[in-house]
XYZ file of C-alpha atoms in Angstrom:
786
model
C 283.545 -168.011 16.773
C 280.948 -171.076 16.335
C 277.630 -170.170 17.800
C 274.999 -172.538 18.719
C 272.118 -172.617 16.511
C 269.176 -173.176 19.105
C 269.014 -173.370 22.913
C 265.927 -174.693 23.956
C 264.795 -173.693 27.574
C 262.119 -176.067 28.857
C 260.525 -174.696 31.685
C 258.251 -177.668 32.402
C 259.151 -179.787 35.284
C 258.974 -183.164 33.483
C 261.983 -185.256 33.783
C 262.094 -186.245 29.979
C 262.444 -182.595 29.047
C 265.679 -182.362 30.554
C 267.354 -184.766 28.287
C 268.327 -182.026 25.952
C 271.963 -181.579 26.819
C 274.864 -179.854 24.845
C 277.138 -181.805 23.042
C 280.152 -179.732 24.207
C 280.770 -176.795 26.232
C 283.454 -175.109 27.997
C 284.709 -176.446 31.403
C 282.735 -173.440 33.065
C 279.624 -174.494 31.287
C 279.605 -171.423 29.087
C 276.941 -172.003 26.407
C 279.195 -170.487 23.843
C 282.205 -172.750 24.390
C 285.743 -171.903 25.160
C 288.395 -172.349 22.528
C 291.001 -170.056 24.029
C 293.126 -173.173 25.343
C 293.607 -174.541 21.832
C 296.613 -173.746 19.782
C 296.540 -171.998 16.404
C 297.175 -175.374 14.988
C 294.429 -177.029 16.506
C 292.030 -174.136 15.434
C 292.908 -174.551 12.069
C 292.244 -178.223 12.029
C 288.994 -178.730 14.167
C 285.670 -177.868 12.890
C 283.088 -177.356 15.297
C 279.299 -178.192 14.511
C 277.120 -175.324 13.885
C 274.274 -176.658 15.950
C 275.067 -175.930 19.729
C 272.320 -178.555 20.940
C 271.186 -181.999 19.773
C 267.401 -181.898 20.496
C 264.561 -182.906 18.161
C 261.002 -183.090 20.219
C 259.049 -181.184 22.973
C 256.424 -183.186 24.878
C 253.001 -181.575 25.634
C 250.329 -182.815 27.865
C 246.899 -183.489 26.110
C 243.363 -182.136 27.335
C 244.949 -179.205 28.933
C 242.158 -177.280 30.742
C 243.752 -174.161 32.220
C 242.726 -170.666 31.473
C 245.804 -169.634 29.453
C 247.644 -170.864 26.400
C 249.724 -173.927 27.364
C 253.487 -173.162 27.451
C 255.321 -175.492 25.011
C 259.053 -174.378 25.123
C 261.470 -171.610 24.225
C 263.787 -171.417 21.182
C 267.081 -169.372 21.235
C 269.884 -168.831 18.779
C 273.467 -168.123 19.428
C 272.969 -165.189 17.149
C 270.656 -163.517 19.299
C 272.480 -161.083 21.406
C 269.504 -159.591 23.023
C 269.485 -156.240 21.075
C 266.201 -157.070 19.411
C 267.518 -157.730 15.934
C 266.621 -161.289 15.875
C 263.095 -162.428 14.893
C 261.792 -166.164 15.432
C 259.975 -167.845 12.725
C 257.813 -170.953 12.995
C 256.078 -172.948 10.324
C 254.784 -176.481 9.894
C 251.843 -178.411 11.536
C 249.446 -175.917 13.229
C 251.878 -173.048 13.121
C 250.211 -169.901 13.252
C 246.856 -171.210 14.447
C 247.402 -174.189 16.951
C 250.897 -172.992 17.924
C 252.130 -169.422 18.447
C 255.788 -168.176 18.769
C 256.820 -164.959 20.286
C 259.033 -163.597 17.641
C 261.177 -161.725 19.947
C 261.696 -164.340 22.861
C 261.322 -167.581 20.937
C 258.454 -168.584 23.401
C 255.902 -171.256 21.962
C 252.338 -171.585 23.104
C 249.670 -173.940 22.222
C 246.450 -172.086 21.719
C 243.892 -175.048 21.969
C 243.093 -178.169 23.930
C 245.050 -181.162 22.089
C 243.741 -184.712 21.789
C 246.222 -187.274 21.341
C 243.665 -189.684 19.911
C 243.074 -187.214 17.111
C 246.700 -186.363 16.448
C 249.635 -187.790 18.528
C 252.408 -185.577 17.231
C 253.025 -182.209 15.020
C 256.267 -181.651 13.047
C 257.276 -178.069 12.991
C 260.173 -176.015 11.394
C 261.985 -173.109 13.107
C 264.284 -170.237 11.746
C 266.006 -167.267 13.094
C 266.027 -164.130 10.630
C 267.297 -160.701 10.824
C 264.469 -158.055 11.596
C 266.268 -155.317 9.499
C 267.356 -157.295 6.408
C 264.871 -160.321 6.574
C 267.620 -162.587 6.004
C 268.097 -165.922 7.870
C 270.852 -165.902 10.589
C 270.879 -169.671 10.504
C 269.354 -172.818 8.313
C 265.831 -173.733 9.261
C 265.601 -176.450 11.970
C 262.853 -179.198 12.273
C 261.319 -180.530 15.694
C 258.397 -182.565 16.770
C 255.809 -181.660 19.412
C 254.549 -184.965 20.943
C 251.325 -185.044 22.771
C 251.491 -186.825 26.193
C 248.558 -189.225 26.626
C 246.138 -189.154 29.831
C 243.523 -191.791 30.591
C 240.604 -190.088 28.964
C 238.938 -192.798 26.668
C 236.898 -195.915 28.029
C 237.307 -199.239 26.323
C 234.542 -199.993 23.738
C 233.277 -203.255 22.164
C 232.962 -203.566 18.591
C 229.164 -204.657 19.059
C 226.634 -203.534 21.749
C 225.132 -206.809 21.543
C 226.616 -210.301 20.489
C 224.606 -213.492 19.642
C 226.155 -216.838 20.502
C 225.310 -220.336 20.758
C 226.481 -223.427 22.572
C 225.061 -227.028 22.522
C 223.267 -228.073 25.731
C 224.881 -230.451 28.005
C 228.364 -229.189 27.034
C 231.367 -229.813 29.287
C 232.611 -226.988 31.707
C 235.152 -224.709 29.638
C 233.284 -225.089 26.165
C 234.283 -222.347 24.036
C 231.153 -220.211 23.495
C 232.696 -216.781 22.074
C 235.509 -214.346 22.151
C 234.859 -210.641 22.686
C 237.290 -207.877 22.186
C 237.176 -204.232 23.382
C 239.518 -201.508 22.302
C 240.936 -198.281 24.019
C 241.863 -195.163 22.128
C 244.505 -194.405 24.716
C 248.180 -194.834 24.176
C 249.182 -198.366 24.631
C 252.938 -197.642 24.930
C 252.571 -195.054 27.794
C 251.409 -196.087 31.074
C 248.497 -198.414 31.682
C 245.621 -196.374 29.951
C 245.052 -198.921 27.440
C 245.792 -202.108 29.331
C 242.368 -203.749 29.501
C 240.966 -206.506 31.800
C 237.669 -208.516 31.160
C 235.275 -209.597 33.812
C 231.832 -211.045 33.902
C 229.126 -208.862 35.610
C 226.108 -211.027 34.618
C 225.681 -214.774 33.802
C 227.093 -216.425 36.595
C 227.411 -219.511 37.600
C 226.771 -220.524 33.961
C 229.489 -218.871 32.244
C 232.995 -217.311 32.552
C 235.335 -214.899 30.726
C 238.999 -214.974 30.505
C 240.417 -211.666 31.943
C 243.081 -211.202 29.140
C 241.576 -212.672 26.235
C 237.862 -212.199 26.663
C 236.957 -215.669 25.856
C 233.715 -216.789 27.289
C 233.151 -220.370 28.097
C 230.699 -222.535 29.931
C 231.155 -223.015 33.785
C 228.567 -225.128 34.500
C 227.880 -228.608 33.189
C 224.731 -230.294 31.987
C 223.099 -227.315 31.130
C 219.577 -228.733 29.659
C 217.861 -226.710 26.892
C 214.474 -228.247 27.773
C 214.847 -226.489 31.179
C 216.367 -223.316 29.884
C 217.294 -222.418 26.324
C 218.447 -218.727 26.545
C 220.895 -216.843 28.660
C 222.018 -212.965 28.921
C 225.704 -212.381 29.949
C 227.206 -208.894 30.424
C 231.115 -208.667 29.916
C 232.960 -205.758 31.202
C 236.307 -204.347 29.743
C 238.143 -201.954 32.263
C 241.504 -200.079 31.689
C 244.294 -199.244 33.858
C 244.679 -203.170 34.218
C 241.438 -203.201 36.216
C 242.733 -200.826 39.042
C 240.771 -198.336 40.842
C 239.899 -195.387 38.952
C 240.186 -196.982 35.591
C 237.463 -196.554 32.759
C 235.371 -199.546 31.781
C 232.792 -200.221 28.830
C 230.384 -203.134 28.755
C 228.641 -205.355 26.215
C 225.723 -208.056 26.330
C 225.878 -211.513 24.907
C 222.779 -213.562 24.213
C 223.588 -217.076 24.383
C 221.024 -219.687 23.205
C 221.398 -223.458 23.978
C 221.177 -225.469 20.961
C 219.228 -228.846 20.896
C 220.950 -232.299 21.088
C 219.182 -235.567 21.294
C 219.169 -235.966 24.900
C 215.150 -236.663 25.401
C 213.834 -239.888 24.408
C 209.977 -239.880 23.032
C 207.368 -240.862 25.411
C 203.599 -241.649 24.879
C 201.468 -239.596 27.260
C 199.310 -242.720 27.525
C 199.964 -246.429 27.826
C 197.017 -247.560 25.766
C 194.717 -245.902 23.201
C 191.153 -246.844 21.655
C 189.920 -245.996 18.247
C 187.113 -247.190 16.027
C 186.691 -247.493 12.389
C 183.547 -248.522 10.312
C 183.758 -251.692 8.647
C 183.118 -250.017 5.200
C 186.262 -247.825 5.534
C 188.194 -247.973 2.332
C 191.639 -249.119 2.205
C 194.141 -246.297 2.809
C 191.555 -244.324 5.084
C 192.689 -242.971 8.342
C 191.585 -244.682 11.499
C 193.223 -242.313 14.046
C 196.394 -240.576 15.287
C 198.550 -241.165 18.220
C 201.455 -239.182 19.153
C 204.548 -239.386 21.600
C 206.137 -236.505 22.874
C 209.835 -235.438 22.557
C 211.037 -232.547 24.426
C 213.800 -231.904 21.688
C 213.181 -230.086 18.501
C 214.128 -230.281 14.740
C 215.658 -233.433 13.767
C 216.224 -234.751 17.072
C 212.449 -234.608 17.579
C 211.759 -236.728 14.460
C 209.985 -240.029 15.453
C 209.456 -243.351 13.401
C 206.249 -245.250 14.284
C 205.950 -248.919 13.680
C 203.511 -251.742 14.472
C 205.513 -254.476 16.326
C 202.902 -256.701 17.524
C 199.382 -257.595 17.580
C 196.425 -259.338 15.761
C 195.862 -256.116 13.444
C 199.324 -256.164 11.945
C 197.686 -257.404 8.627
C 194.705 -255.222 8.809
C 196.075 -251.764 9.445
C 199.399 -249.785 8.710
C 200.871 -246.966 10.596
C 202.983 -243.887 8.793
C 204.552 -240.802 10.391
C 203.221 -237.467 9.693
C 206.710 -235.578 8.995
C 204.929 -232.263 9.995
C 203.280 -233.025 13.387
C 205.262 -236.148 13.998
C 202.079 -238.046 14.808
C 201.477 -241.759 14.066
C 198.736 -242.151 11.303
C 196.829 -245.464 11.543
C 195.317 -246.572 8.476
C 193.337 -249.357 7.011
C 195.637 -251.846 5.070
C 192.986 -254.562 4.289
C 188.959 -254.633 4.027
C 187.334 -255.078 7.270
C 184.256 -257.107 7.981
C 182.181 -256.602 11.270
C 180.714 -259.985 11.031
C 184.136 -261.662 10.978
C 186.255 -259.800 13.643
C 185.022 -256.562 15.571
C 188.111 -255.983 17.790
C 191.903 -255.635 16.918
C 195.089 -254.705 19.156
C 197.996 -253.319 17.962
C 201.363 -252.651 19.780
C 203.048 -249.469 18.337
C 206.768 -248.289 18.850
C 207.947 -244.844 18.699
C 211.654 -244.374 18.215
C 214.132 -241.496 17.502
C 215.444 -241.437 13.841
C 218.495 -239.385 14.932
C 220.367 -240.674 17.736
C 223.426 -238.995 19.380
C 225.778 -241.569 20.797
C 227.003 -239.294 23.497
C 223.714 -239.323 25.248
C 222.633 -242.967 24.786
C 222.873 -243.694 28.369
C 219.919 -241.374 29.030
C 217.684 -243.779 26.732
C 216.279 -245.946 25.479
C 215.299 -243.515 22.843
C 211.978 -245.477 21.962
C 208.203 -246.218 23.780
C 205.673 -248.489 23.223
C 201.933 -248.027 23.477
C 198.888 -250.322 23.003
C 196.174 -249.510 20.486
C 192.746 -250.981 20.445
C 190.617 -250.710 17.377
C 186.799 -251.545 17.212
C 184.995 -252.204 13.930
C 181.614 -250.554 13.717
C 178.882 -252.420 11.783
C 177.307 -250.695 8.566
C 174.613 -251.831 6.168
C 176.577 -253.433 3.546
C 175.562 -254.039 -0.111
C 175.221 -257.668 -1.288
C 178.399 -259.484 -2.078
C 178.901 -261.879 -5.242
C 180.780 -264.863 -5.069
C 182.832 -263.810 -8.051
C 183.799 -260.669 -9.837
C 183.805 -260.917 -12.880
C 181.623 -264.028 -14.157
C 182.724 -265.491 -17.555
C 180.075 -267.985 -18.936
C 180.535 -269.938 -22.178
C 177.618 -270.904 -24.325
C 177.242 -272.494 -28.052
C 175.861 -270.280 -30.818
C 173.221 -272.911 -31.635
C 171.732 -272.606 -28.206
C 167.996 -272.381 -28.596
C 165.878 -269.557 -26.952
C 165.158 -269.785 -23.147
C 168.172 -272.303 -22.688
C 170.058 -271.971 -19.441
C 173.540 -270.190 -19.841
C 174.816 -270.076 -16.392
C 173.920 -268.508 -12.808
C 175.386 -265.924 -10.463
C 175.108 -265.823 -6.694
C 175.174 -262.976 -4.268
C 174.240 -262.489 -0.557
C 173.979 -259.960 2.008
C 177.276 -259.853 4.140
C 175.535 -258.467 7.311
C 174.511 -260.490 10.143
C 170.699 -260.001 9.236
C 171.361 -261.829 5.972
C 168.700 -260.404 4.182
C 167.306 -261.671 1.027
C 168.569 -260.593 -2.441
C 166.988 -260.193 -5.920
C 168.693 -260.132 -9.173
C 168.251 -258.114 -12.332
C 170.032 -257.579 -15.701
C 170.925 -253.821 -16.444
C 169.219 -253.257 -19.587
C 171.538 -250.645 -20.859
C 174.021 -253.297 -21.412
C 171.707 -255.806 -22.954
C 169.889 -253.514 -25.549
C 169.013 -256.369 -27.661
C 167.417 -258.029 -24.886
C 169.130 -261.522 -25.464
C 169.222 -262.726 -22.091
C 166.996 -262.932 -18.916
C 167.825 -263.705 -15.241
C 165.766 -265.162 -12.776
C 165.287 -262.591 -9.795
C 165.157 -265.311 -7.308
C 168.224 -267.742 -8.000
C 170.327 -265.594 -10.436
C 170.151 -268.116 -13.281
C 170.709 -266.369 -16.763
C 168.859 -267.896 -19.868
C 168.755 -266.706 -23.444
C 165.884 -264.805 -25.043
C 166.948 -265.108 -28.620
C 169.316 -267.525 -30.681
C 172.971 -266.285 -30.551
C 175.166 -266.161 -33.557
C 178.728 -265.987 -32.991
C 179.495 -264.491 -36.474
C 177.590 -261.377 -35.467
C 179.139 -261.214 -31.829
C 181.704 -263.342 -30.154
C 181.130 -261.574 -26.726
C 178.354 -260.223 -24.733
C 179.199 -258.209 -21.885
C 176.233 -257.502 -19.471
C 176.017 -256.439 -15.945
C 173.985 -258.053 -13.209
C 172.582 -256.104 -10.391
C 171.914 -257.473 -7.031
C 169.519 -255.804 -4.671
C 168.782 -256.155 -1.087
C 164.910 -256.708 -0.712
C 164.521 -254.925 2.353
C 166.807 -251.901 1.470
C 166.596 -251.219 -2.279
C 169.281 -248.622 -2.017
C 172.057 -251.529 -1.272
C 172.943 -252.856 -4.653
C 175.951 -254.269 -6.204
C 176.767 -254.567 -9.792
C 178.987 -257.377 -11.294
C 180.117 -257.974 -15.025
C 179.172 -260.937 -16.646
C 181.150 -261.916 -19.832
C 179.350 -264.466 -21.957
C 181.442 -266.087 -24.732
C 179.725 -267.348 -27.657
C 181.241 -270.647 -28.758
C 181.668 -271.493 -32.430
C 179.238 -273.991 -34.215
C 180.244 -275.164 -37.880
C 177.169 -273.597 -39.212
C 178.650 -271.710 -42.235
C 179.771 -273.250 -45.643
C 183.308 -272.169 -46.932
C 182.980 -269.999 -50.281
C 185.540 -268.224 -52.635
C 187.837 -266.073 -50.838
C 187.324 -263.218 -53.579
C 185.880 -262.728 -56.981
C 188.031 -264.362 -59.603
C 188.423 -262.889 -63.303
C 189.249 -265.827 -65.120
C 189.683 -266.100 -69.042
C 190.781 -268.733 -71.394
C 192.728 -268.140 -74.406
C 191.397 -269.319 -77.837
C 194.675 -270.960 -78.638
C 195.218 -272.652 -75.294
C 196.478 -276.157 -75.069
C 194.893 -278.799 -72.899
C 196.406 -279.197 -69.406
C 197.311 -275.391 -68.974
C 196.742 -273.917 -65.604
C 194.201 -270.868 -65.944
C 193.265 -270.056 -62.307
C 194.020 -270.637 -58.818
C 191.585 -270.499 -56.226
C 191.146 -270.393 -52.345
C 188.209 -270.296 -49.962
C 187.341 -268.705 -46.523
C 184.963 -269.709 -43.814
C 183.487 -267.412 -41.369
C 183.670 -270.544 -38.626
C 186.625 -270.935 -36.326
C 187.323 -274.671 -35.972
C 189.563 -275.630 -32.868
C 192.044 -277.325 -35.161
C 192.012 -274.608 -38.014
C 190.456 -274.707 -41.502
C 190.682 -277.596 -43.986
C 188.879 -277.308 -47.239
C 188.235 -279.879 -50.113
C 187.792 -278.605 -53.540
C 185.890 -280.529 -56.335
C 183.672 -280.269 -59.394
C 180.058 -280.796 -58.934
C 180.017 -282.992 -62.354
C 182.720 -284.004 -64.794
C 183.347 -281.010 -66.878
C 184.533 -281.704 -70.431
C 186.410 -278.305 -70.792
C 187.901 -277.866 -67.314
C 189.098 -279.937 -64.502
C 190.335 -278.899 -60.814
C 193.421 -280.106 -58.819
C 192.990 -279.712 -54.936
C 196.363 -278.526 -53.509
C 195.553 -279.723 -50.108
C 196.527 -276.415 -48.671
C 193.248 -274.704 -48.865
C 193.929 -273.847 -52.577
C 192.954 -275.445 -55.793
C 194.142 -275.296 -59.507
C 191.770 -274.889 -62.600
C 193.298 -276.505 -65.673
C 192.051 -276.794 -69.167
C 190.992 -280.522 -70.388
C 190.813 -279.623 -74.032
C 192.027 -276.987 -76.767
C 190.383 -275.337 -79.394
C 187.997 -272.818 -77.513
C 186.264 -270.243 -79.853
C 184.514 -267.058 -78.991
C 182.308 -267.260 -81.702
C 180.906 -270.871 -80.424
C 180.855 -270.108 -76.743
C 182.307 -266.714 -75.031
C 181.508 -267.656 -71.248
C 181.841 -270.994 -69.371
C 180.435 -271.393 -66.081
C 182.304 -273.803 -63.835
C 180.443 -275.087 -60.657
C 183.065 -275.703 -57.613
C 182.205 -277.673 -54.685
C 184.020 -276.241 -51.585
C 183.494 -278.358 -48.113
C 185.217 -278.030 -44.824
C 186.512 -280.960 -42.196
C 184.523 -279.777 -39.235
C 181.450 -281.404 -37.650
C 178.799 -281.341 -39.233
C 180.466 -280.901 -42.591
C 179.455 -277.912 -44.409
C 179.872 -277.399 -48.328
C 178.888 -274.920 -50.780
C 178.935 -274.613 -54.659
C 180.550 -271.521 -56.132
C 180.435 -270.622 -59.862
C 183.686 -269.795 -61.652
C 183.134 -267.805 -64.571
C 185.525 -268.385 -67.425
C 185.681 -266.013 -70.513
C 186.979 -266.960 -73.701
C 189.570 -264.214 -75.172
C 191.831 -263.911 -77.947
C 195.467 -263.987 -77.034
C 198.993 -263.546 -78.372
C 201.583 -266.377 -78.487
C 202.748 -265.495 -74.823
C 199.184 -266.022 -73.517
C 198.405 -262.275 -73.023
C 194.732 -261.358 -73.660
C 194.185 -259.139 -76.511
C 190.187 -259.044 -77.007
C 187.184 -260.571 -75.407
C 183.622 -260.433 -75.894
C 181.424 -257.637 -74.172
C 179.419 -260.458 -72.476
C 182.753 -262.189 -71.289
C 183.997 -258.646 -69.994
C 180.778 -257.720 -68.182
C 180.814 -261.191 -66.741
C 184.376 -260.868 -65.573
C 183.328 -257.602 -63.865
C 180.773 -259.384 -61.952
C 177.887 -257.614 -63.722
C 174.978 -259.366 -65.380
C 172.883 -258.290 -68.011
C 170.068 -257.630 -65.693
C 172.596 -255.560 -63.546
C 173.316 -253.542 -66.684
C 169.557 -252.831 -67.328
C 169.027 -251.572 -63.671
C 171.906 -249.237 -64.097
C 170.576 -247.787 -67.427
C 167.166 -247.318 -65.971
C 168.546 -245.555 -63.063
C 170.452 -243.283 -65.295
C 167.223 -242.502 -67.357
C 165.506 -241.766 -64.134
C 168.046 -239.350 -63.080
C 168.002 -237.528 -66.365
C 164.109 -237.190 -66.270
C 164.486 -235.879 -62.797
C 166.916 -233.219 -63.704
C 164.806 -231.982 -66.924
C 161.624 -231.649 -64.642
C 163.499 -229.604 -62.160
C 164.866 -227.408 -64.875
C 161.373 -226.812 -66.215
C 160.011 -225.813 -62.945
C 162.707 -223.567 -62.455
C 161.978 -222.174 -65.795
C 158.304 -221.451 -64.824
C 159.016 -219.736 -61.753
C 161.101 -217.012 -63.559
C 157.954 -215.596 -65.294
C 157.889 -211.842 -65.582
C 156.354 -210.094 -62.484
C 153.362 -208.062 -62.637
C 155.455 -204.822 -61.998
C 159.000 -204.723 -63.185
C 161.232 -202.554 -61.043
C 164.740 -202.650 -59.673
C 163.572 -201.141 -56.546
C 161.005 -202.447 -53.829
C 157.542 -202.882 -55.401
C 155.991 -201.161 -52.297
C 157.855 -198.026 -53.159
C 156.484 -197.513 -56.589
C 153.171 -195.899 -57.685
C 152.379 -197.629 -61.087
C 149.985 -195.618 -63.299
C 148.283 -197.092 -66.358
C 147.643 -194.179 -68.964
C 145.367 -196.466 -71.145
C 142.053 -195.545 -70.036
C 140.623 -198.484 -72.102
C 137.493 -198.405 -74.273
C 134.867 -197.250 -71.832
C 132.204 -199.350 -70.460
C 132.683 -202.034 -72.822
C 136.261 -202.483 -71.941
C 136.143 -205.952 -70.088
C 139.907 -206.337 -69.701
C 140.896 -203.274 -67.785
C 142.233 -205.494 -65.102
C 144.227 -207.833 -66.969
C 147.866 -206.059 -67.121
C 149.078 -208.663 -69.792
C 146.399 -207.401 -72.087
C 147.440 -203.824 -71.488
C 150.850 -204.888 -72.475
C 149.838 -206.994 -75.361
C 146.345 -205.888 -76.639
C 146.418 -208.421 -79.439
C 145.949 -211.106 -76.886
C 142.615 -210.779 -75.283
C 140.749 -213.396 -73.359
C 137.148 -212.789 -72.626
C 137.036 -214.961 -69.494
C 140.562 -214.309 -68.143
C 140.539 -213.860 -64.101
C 142.026 -210.888 -62.388
C 145.739 -211.313 -61.419
C 145.928 -208.426 -59.117
C 143.645 -209.954 -56.296
C 142.825 -213.484 -55.448
C 139.346 -213.906 -54.229
C 138.722 -216.355 -51.452
C 135.940 -217.843 -53.463
C 134.594 -217.914 -57.127
C 131.299 -216.069 -57.021
C 128.253 -216.609 -59.206
C 128.151 -214.541 -62.309
C 125.870 -211.601 -61.449
C 124.912 -208.652 -63.607
C 123.642 -205.594 -62.418
C 122.292 -202.309 -64.152
C 124.275 -199.269 -64.035
C 123.018 -196.470 -61.779
C 123.913 -193.020 -61.959
C 124.118 -192.550 -57.955
C 127.529 -193.914 -56.431
C 127.309 -191.841 -53.207
C 127.810 -195.015 -50.869
C 130.847 -195.897 -52.488
C 132.404 -192.377 -52.455
C 131.598 -192.054 -48.694
C 133.129 -195.603 -48.002
C 136.423 -194.641 -49.964
C 136.563 -191.184 -48.299
C 136.172 -192.551 -44.805
C 139.039 -195.217 -45.509
C 141.073 -192.561 -46.853
C 140.796 -190.336 -43.777
C 141.474 -193.154 -41.558
C 144.606 -194.202 -43.223
C 145.576 -190.299 -43.440
C 145.292 -189.967 -39.640
C 146.926 -193.381 -38.551
C 150.506 -192.542 -37.582
C 151.210 -196.324 -37.622
C 150.567 -196.583 -41.247
C 153.658 -197.531 -43.485
C 154.995 -195.072 -45.477
C 155.075 -197.185 -48.676
C 152.004 -197.936 -50.838
C 151.264 -199.339 -54.267
C 148.714 -197.486 -56.203
C 147.135 -199.098 -59.210
C 145.008 -196.853 -61.123
C 142.109 -198.387 -63.426
C 140.090 -196.081 -65.596
C 137.432 -198.662 -65.734
C 136.582 -201.851 -63.969
C 134.887 -203.335 -66.968
C 132.181 -206.148 -66.968
C 134.626 -209.203 -67.558
C 135.447 -209.712 -63.874
C 133.506 -212.437 -61.997
C 132.978 -209.914 -59.294
C 131.407 -207.589 -61.856
C 131.785 -203.860 -61.344
C 132.531 -202.504 -57.900
C 130.938 -199.150 -58.856
C 127.493 -198.611 -57.437
C 126.314 -196.453 -60.513
C 123.004 -197.230 -61.550
C 122.162 -199.334 -58.588
C 120.111 -197.008 -56.847
C 117.308 -197.874 -59.376
C 117.204 -201.366 -58.445
C 118.387 -201.013 -54.745
C 115.046 -202.644 -53.603
C 115.482 -205.579 -55.639
C 119.230 -206.257 -55.011
C 120.543 -208.845 -52.596
C 123.934 -208.114 -50.788
C 124.192 -211.320 -48.791
C 127.249 -212.561 -51.028
C 129.507 -209.463 -49.962
C 130.007 -211.315 -46.580
C 131.607 -214.062 -48.294
C 134.132 -211.980 -50.141
C 136.524 -211.735 -47.357
C 137.610 -209.076 -44.923
C 138.275 -206.677 -47.929
C 134.544 -206.276 -48.452
C 133.401 -206.405 -44.622
C 132.596 -202.479 -44.620
C 130.415 -202.682 -47.950
C 128.904 -205.987 -46.505
C 127.754 -204.051 -43.206
C 126.548 -201.088 -45.044
C 124.415 -202.764 -47.597
C 123.143 -205.927 -45.501
C 122.137 -203.666 -42.866
C 120.313 -201.442 -45.344
C 118.281 -204.526 -46.559
C 117.647 -205.365 -42.768
C 116.071 -201.838 -42.386
C 113.910 -202.186 -45.566
C 112.469 -205.333 -44.565
C 111.479 -204.115 -41.402
C 109.893 -201.121 -42.965
């Protein structure tokens, strides 16, 4: 017996669920079928399918909100005879968690609320097994649970806010923007996802197509200059826009873009400006502006002067930032010549839109009146610069030329002239302060300077601050006042074996003058020469030839040939230049082999006197060097104290005590070093007295209390002085001796003759002996009083 595999029993009242019908059954509707009417032969040849029912899906409502689990359906196997031996097993999507099956009855329930937008269907597999053996009674079968949609999602736009633009003055129906909303509900089931667009805000300027969401202009001639920005709210509603449908909205900010539909207009028909007559070329006179309601390039304006008597004096340009017309000075102004100018200025749009030319004309004009204001101007010269020519032989005080200047103001103040002496340091020129005539102060020499550039200053007498300078270029014209001369120094020689008529030298000349027709020199000999002759080439050069042969160095080694050179200018200038010709020994080819010393010297341009002067200079230099060396050697004498260290850090002790009172050379260090050399009248070298004292002899005395007290006092002062330097040089002498001009400094044996001694000379010894002078001179005064 063939048994149906599953029998789904759907207890829900949806009409779609009744589509599960048996492929075949008995006439009485028995689920198990009736094969009894078939013959044995038919039973052997016919094979019935093992599945009793052809089904593949269940339907389940989404968003179920009941208190119990939602019933899905029932599974039943033909093998299930109701004795409890069959167990139903469910596997697949959500089996055991989202979907539960009663293993005894086959009832399937959904345990949670399902959302079709999250998952639209679930695929599961069912199987009937024997509870006792666990063996499947039938093969596993697959089915689908599909979630039925309900309208639980509102339409949503991709953006909350859109930004769009459309040109102003657009025609009705001009495309602006298309907005699109989406609905998560099932588009294939009912009208839950069928959307309709409508406009909630933005009428009457814009409209929207219900099916497509395309926004278009609904009003013509929308002008940006009146209103630039609009806000439109669009609604999308599902359920085909019927009552009860869900909806969503979005906002579109629409901006009208500018087109050139507004012509420029001057706010005033006329303008009045003023400018100083001293304004420089290119300086700004003023600004005017035409207003244009457009923006960007549609508001760009070009200003031009189309008429007026000031077209040549003024210009106008456009400030691209402010779109203003800038009027500037084109030529110098003169208050005295013209005080008022009139300009007609036109403002035109540079970018025209031919669609809106009917709104024009896109230009406007205005009248500009410019007044010239008077200023105190400096003097004006008749020319700038002046060029004056003067001959170089012009005498001092001669008139050279004149300059002229005047006050351009209406007052016409008088003007005085002067030369800027910084430009005429040599004071070659003078100018008359009243009439401006220029004259020379010194003779001019073109060969020294061809041009003289001076500056003449014109000053208003009533206002010295108003001055004007003008350059005056004075060209010194050439006068033929210089004679031509040899172009260079020529080293000329003639061979002893020369023949008559042979060329020995080619000469040329130069002239510092500049004649108008060029130089033309003539060469000749001052007298007829028996030895040489000259030939003028008539190209400013000449050739020297021998007139005879048989020259000899022993007879004459040097020949002097006077050559007369003259020019062709007026007055004719000429000079005599001497050509020195030396006689030399030559080989057969005429190459010089030997010449006399005098000839060589003369050929080098050196005379005997010049050689003597050179030798004297060399001797003087040698003498200076010898003298300097001798002075250097004298400065290198041996010093008083020989030491590698600083002399101030040394204590020099002389252990030679000398010969007692008769040792008169105790102060002579040289004598101590070289006793054999003694000079009885040699001066001390350890001190330099300020003057030479007369030779005075005193009798030795035994009492030296005053000197001892003085030395002790000075020693105590130095010991107590914290600022005293830490270095001293101590020279000890056992005996001063009587050979010193200052005699002995000791006071020994002076007590006996104290009353007869005069100490006035101590005051002349200098500051070193001031203390002694005060002591002894003061004591003498006391004795005199007594």
